[in-house]
Coordinates of C-alpha atoms in Angstrom, one line a residue:
M1 CA 0.0 0.0 0.0
K2 CA 1.3 3.4 -0.9
H3 CA 2.3 5.8 1.9
L4 CA -0.9 7.6 3.0
P5 CA -1.1 10.9 4.9
S6 CA -1.5 10.6 8.6
L7 CA -4.7 11.5 10.4
K8 CA -2.7 13.8 12.6
N9 CA -1.6 16.0 9.7
L10 CA -5.2 16.1 8.4
Y11 CA -6.2 17.3 11.8
Y12 CA -3.6 20.0 11.8
L13 CA -4.8 21.3 8.4
V14 CA -8.5 21.4 9.4
N15 CA -7.7 23.3 12.6
L16 CA -5.5 25.8 10.8
Y17 CA -8.3 26.5 8.3
Q18 CA -10.7 26.8 11.2
E19 CA -8.5 29.2 13.3
Q20 CA -6.8 31.0 10.3
N21 CA -3.8 31.5 12.6
F22 CA -0.9 29.1 13.2
N23 CA -0.5 29.9 16.9
R24 CA -4.2 29.4 17.7
A25 CA -4.4 26.3 15.6
A26 CA -1.3 24.8 17.4
K27 CA -2.9 25.5 20.8
V28 CA -6.1 23.7 19.7
C29 CA -4.0 20.7 18.5
N30 CA -1.9 20.9 21.7
V31 CA 1.3 21.0 19.8
S32 CA 4.0 23.6 19.1
Q33 CA 3.6 25.9 16.1
S34 CA 6.6 24.4 14.4
T35 CA 5.2 20.9 14.8
L36 CA 1.9 22.0 13.2
S37 CA 3.7 23.8 10.4
S38 CA 6.0 20.8 9.7
G39 CA 3.0 18.4 9.7
I40 CA 1.2 20.5 7.1
Q41 CA 4.3 20.8 4.9
N42 CA 4.7 17.0 5.2
L43 CA 1.1 16.6 4.0
E44 CA 1.7 18.9 1.0
E45 CA 4.8 16.8 0.1
Q46 CA 2.8 13.6 0.3
L47 CA -0.1 15.0 -1.8
G48 CA 2.3 16.6 -4.2
H49 CA 0.5 19.9 -4.2
Q50 CA 0.6 23.3 -2.5
L51 CA -2.3 23.7 0.0
I52 CA -1.2 27.0 1.5
E53 CA 0.4 30.0 0.1
R54 CA 2.8 31.6 2.6
D55 CA 4.9 34.6 3.1
H56 CA 6.7 35.9 6.2
K57 CA 3.6 37.8 7.5
S58 CA 0.5 35.9 6.3
F59 CA -0.9 32.9 4.5
M60 CA -3.9 31.8 2.5
F61 CA -5.4 28.5 1.4
T62 CA -5.2 27.6 -2.3
A63 CA -8.3 26.5 -4.1
I64 CA -7.2 22.8 -3.9
G65 CA -6.3 23.4 -0.2
E66 CA -9.8 24.5 0.6
E67 CA -11.2 21.4 -1.2
V68 CA -8.8 19.2 0.7
V69 CA -10.0 20.7 4.0
G70 CA -13.6 19.7 3.2
R71 CA -12.4 16.1 2.4
C72 CA -10.3 16.0 5.6
R73 CA -13.3 17.0 7.7
K74 CA -15.3 14.1 6.3
I75 CA -12.4 11.6 6.8
L76 CA -11.9 12.7 10.4
T77 CA -15.6 12.5 11.1
D78 CA -15.8 9.0 9.6
V79 CA -12.9 7.9 11.7
D80 CA -14.6 9.3 14.8
D81 CA -17.7 7.4 13.9
L82 CA -15.7 4.2 13.3
V83 CA -14.1 4.5 16.7
E84 CA -17.5 5.1 18.4
L85 CA -19.0 2.2 16.5
V86 CA -16.4 -0.3 17.8
R87 CA -16.2 1.2 21.3
N88 CA -19.9 1.1 21.8
Q89 CA -20.6 -2.2 20.1
G90 CA -23.6 -3.7 21.8
E91 CA -24.0 -0.7 24.1
P92 CA -25.5 2.1 22.1
M93 CA -26.2 4.5 24.9
T94 CA -22.6 5.0 25.9
G95 CA -19.8 7.4 25.1
E96 CA -19.8 11.1 24.3
I97 CA -22.5 12.8 22.2
R98 CA -21.8 16.4 21.1
L99 CA -25.4 17.8 21.1
G100 CA -26.3 21.2 19.6
C101 CA -29.5 22.9 20.5
I102 CA -31.2 26.2 19.6
P103 CA -31.7 29.0 22.2
T104 CA -35.5 28.7 22.1
I105 CA -35.3 25.1 23.2
A106 CA -32.1 24.7 25.2
P107 CA -33.1 26.6 28.5
F108 CA -36.4 24.8 28.7
L109 CA -35.6 21.2 27.8
L110 CA -31.9 20.4 27.9
S111 CA -31.6 20.2 31.7
R112 CA -34.4 17.6 31.8
V113 CA -32.7 15.6 29.0
V114 CA -29.3 15.7 30.8
R115 CA -30.8 14.6 34.1
H116 CA -32.8 11.8 32.5
C117 CA -29.7 10.5 30.7
Q118 CA -27.5 10.7 33.8
Q119 CA -30.1 8.6 35.6
H120 CA -30.8 6.0 33.0
Y121 CA -27.6 6.1 30.9
P122 CA -24.7 6.9 33.2
N123 CA -22.1 5.8 30.7
M124 CA -23.3 8.4 28.1
V125 CA -22.1 11.9 28.3
L126 CA -23.8 14.9 26.6
L127 CA -21.5 17.7 25.5
L128 CA -23.8 20.7 24.9
K129 CA -23.6 23.7 22.5
E130 CA -26.2 26.3 22.1
D131 CA -26.4 28.3 18.9
T132 CA -28.7 29.3 16.0
T133 CA -30.0 26.7 13.6
E134 CA -27.8 27.9 10.7
R135 CA -24.6 27.7 12.7
L136 CA -25.5 24.3 14.3
L137 CA -26.3 22.7 10.9
D138 CA -22.9 24.0 9.6
A139 CA -21.1 22.5 12.6
L140 CA -23.0 19.2 12.1
G141 CA -21.9 19.1 8.5
K142 CA -18.3 19.8 9.4
G143 CA -18.3 17.0 12.0
E144 CA -18.0 19.4 14.9
L145 CA -21.3 18.1 16.4
D146 CA -22.9 14.7 16.4
L147 CA -26.6 15.5 16.9
L148 CA -28.9 18.5 16.9
L149 CA -32.1 19.3 18.7
L150 CA -34.0 21.8 16.6
A151 CA -37.4 23.2 15.8
L152 CA -38.8 21.9 12.6
P153 CA -39.4 22.5 9.7
V154 CA -35.9 23.6 8.6
D155 CA -33.9 22.6 5.5
T156 CA -32.1 19.5 6.6
S157 CA -30.9 18.5 3.1
G158 CA -28.1 15.9 3.4
F159 CA -29.1 15.0 7.0
H160 CA -31.6 12.7 8.6
S161 CA -34.3 14.0 11.0
M162 CA -36.6 12.4 13.6
K163 CA -39.6 14.2 15.0
V164 CA -39.7 13.8 18.8
G165 CA -42.5 16.2 19.9
V166 CA -44.9 19.0 19.2
D167 CA -44.7 22.3 20.9
P168 CA -47.8 24.5 20.7
F169 CA -47.6 28.3 20.4
K170 CA -49.4 30.6 22.8
M171 CA -50.1 34.3 22.6
V172 CA -49.2 36.3 25.8
M173 CA -49.9 39.9 26.8
H174 CA -50.3 41.8 30.0
K175 CA -53.5 40.9 31.8
D176 CA -54.6 44.5 31.9
L177 CA -54.5 44.5 28.0
S178 CA -55.9 41.1 27.6
H179 CA -59.3 42.3 28.9
E180 CA -59.5 44.6 25.9
V181 CA -59.0 41.8 23.4
H182 CA -61.9 39.7 22.1
Q183 CA -61.6 36.0 21.8
P184 CA -60.8 34.5 19.4
V185 CA -58.0 37.0 18.7
D186 CA -58.3 39.1 15.6
Y187 CA -54.9 40.5 14.4
Q188 CA -56.6 43.3 12.6
A189 CA -58.0 44.6 15.8
L190 CA -54.5 44.9 17.4
P191 CA -52.6 48.2 17.1
D192 CA -49.9 48.5 14.5
E193 CA -46.4 47.5 15.8
S194 CA -47.9 45.8 18.8
I195 CA -46.5 42.3 18.1
F196 CA -42.9 41.7 19.3
L197 CA -40.8 38.9 17.8
L198 CA -37.2 37.6 18.0
Q199 CA -34.5 38.5 15.5
N200 CA -34.8 36.8 12.2
E201 CA -31.8 34.6 12.9
H202 CA -34.0 32.7 15.3
C203 CA -36.1 30.2 13.4
I204 CA -39.0 30.5 15.9
T205 CA -39.8 33.9 14.3
G206 CA -40.6 32.3 11.0
H207 CA -42.3 29.3 12.6
A208 CA -44.6 31.6 14.7
I209 CA -45.5 33.9 11.8
S210 CA -46.4 30.9 9.6
A211 CA -48.1 28.7 12.3
C212 CA -50.1 31.6 13.8
Q213 CA -51.1 33.0 10.3
L214 CA -49.7 36.4 11.0
G215 CA -49.8 38.0 7.5
D216 CA -49.9 41.7 8.3
S217 CA -46.4 43.0 8.7
N218 CA -47.7 46.4 10.0
K219 CA -48.6 44.7 13.2
I220 CA -45.0 43.7 13.9
N221 CA -42.9 46.0 16.0
P222 CA -39.5 46.8 14.4
F223 CA -37.7 46.0 17.6
A224 CA -36.3 42.5 17.4
A225 CA -35.5 40.7 20.7
T226 CA -32.4 38.5 21.2
S227 CA -34.2 36.0 23.5
L228 CA -37.6 34.8 24.7
H229 CA -36.8 36.3 28.1
T230 CA -36.4 39.7 26.5
L231 CA -39.8 39.3 24.8
V232 CA -41.4 38.5 28.1
Q233 CA -40.0 41.7 29.7
M234 CA -41.1 43.8 26.8
V235 CA -44.7 42.4 26.9
N236 CA -44.8 42.6 30.7
S237 CA -44.2 46.3 30.4
K238 CA -47.6 46.6 28.5
L239 CA -45.9 47.3 25.2
G240 CA -47.8 44.7 23.2
T241 CA -48.0 41.0 22.7
T242 CA -45.9 38.1 21.5
F243 CA -45.9 34.4 20.9
L244 CA -44.2 31.9 23.2
P245 CA -43.7 28.1 22.8
Q246 CA -45.6 26.0 25.4
M247 CA -42.4 24.4 26.6
A248 CA -41.1 27.8 27.7
I249 CA -44.3 28.6 29.6
D250 CA -44.2 25.1 31.2
A251 CA -40.6 25.8 32.3
G252 CA -41.7 28.9 34.2
I253 CA -40.7 31.7 31.9
L254 CA -43.8 33.7 33.0
K255 CA -43.0 33.4 36.7
D256 CA -43.3 36.7 38.5
T257 CA -45.0 38.4 35.6
E258 CA -48.5 39.8 35.0
L259 CA -49.0 38.1 31.7
A260 CA -52.1 36.3 30.5
V261 CA -51.9 33.3 28.1
M262 CA -54.3 33.0 25.2
D263 CA -54.7 30.9 22.1
P264 CA -53.5 32.7 18.9
P265 CA -55.5 32.6 15.7
G266 CA -55.0 29.6 13.5
S267 CA -55.7 25.9 13.9
A268 CA -53.8 25.0 17.1
P269 CA -50.5 26.5 15.8
Y270 CA -47.4 24.6 16.8
R271 CA -43.8 23.8 16.0
D272 CA -42.3 20.4 15.7
I273 CA -39.3 19.4 17.8
G274 CA -36.8 17.1 16.2
L275 CA -33.4 15.5 16.2
V276 CA -31.1 15.9 13.2
W277 CA -27.9 13.9 12.4
R278 CA -25.6 13.1 9.5
Q279 CA -26.8 10.3 7.1
T280 CA -23.4 8.8 7.3
T281 CA -23.2 8.3 11.0
S282 CA -22.8 4.9 12.5
R283 CA -24.7 5.8 15.7
I284 CA -28.2 5.8 14.3
R285 CA -29.4 3.3 17.0
T286 CA -28.1 5.6 19.7
F287 CA -29.7 8.7 18.3
R288 CA -33.0 7.0 17.7
T289 CA -33.0 5.7 21.3
L290 CA -32.3 9.2 22.6
G291 CA -35.0 10.5 20.4
L292 CA -37.5 8.2 22.0
E293 CA -36.4 9.2 25.4
I294 CA -36.9 12.9 24.6
E295 CA -40.3 12.1 23.1
K296 CA -41.3 10.7 26.5
L297 CA -40.0 13.9 28.3
L298 CA -42.2 15.9 25.9
G299 CA -45.2 13.9 26.8
G300 CA -45.2 11.6 23.8
E301 CA -46.9 14.3 21.8
S302 CA -45.1 13.6 18.6
R303 CA -47.4 13.3 15.6
Q304 CA -46.7 12.5 12.0
G305 CA -46.6 15.5 9.6

């Protein structure tokens, strides 16, 4: 067999691309800067092509270098999956799972998931990361995460998804204002700019607008909050109304507020909660088992869409 590049050097290259700095990449790899640089040069010699253009002050990846980085990520991810497959043979609910979750789910569900797994699967460790859907999907594709807990629907092209629950939307406003609103709620009767939503990078905004059939943009306030907790404070100050997922309400987000909960317009609007993983993973049994456990925590409310 011809001499193949070492996984170590592939790891060096990927981290250099990620950090865009030799010193930072070396620290991530826990090696000296000269070791990392030598490893990448050795990789270039083995491949017979320049991957990085260097001068005494800066560097940049060549076109083929960027393509090689993408291939290296897949190779390293496949190797990690192979190791996990052998290590956990016959024991799917063991080992580490790098789980990503969006901010509109994480504070209200993850602690329950972690406690449940610690109790029932003590040999499994969840390493958590909270971020937006777009960044989490990117990290999953790069092999930086193993599994995502997201609100659906989102574009999961190239990944596999499993629905684990249904999370209804509720409309909340200060109780003093709620007395002035007729049931069922008519959006056209609300003042302009009286509906507060999250920033567009949070997928719950699109889900809420779609599920709750909010078609009049004049009703939406230009202020965009960064978190559900901020929305609660805005609405608690009698500035208007907003939509909250039921799991946040159940977790106590309205505690110590004067907010009333109402059904929004639409046919029982909701968002689906689901797990997403790479199609090439060897840990499907583990992820499906974890999905069933999360479904139990959500009350077994998953329904087919």
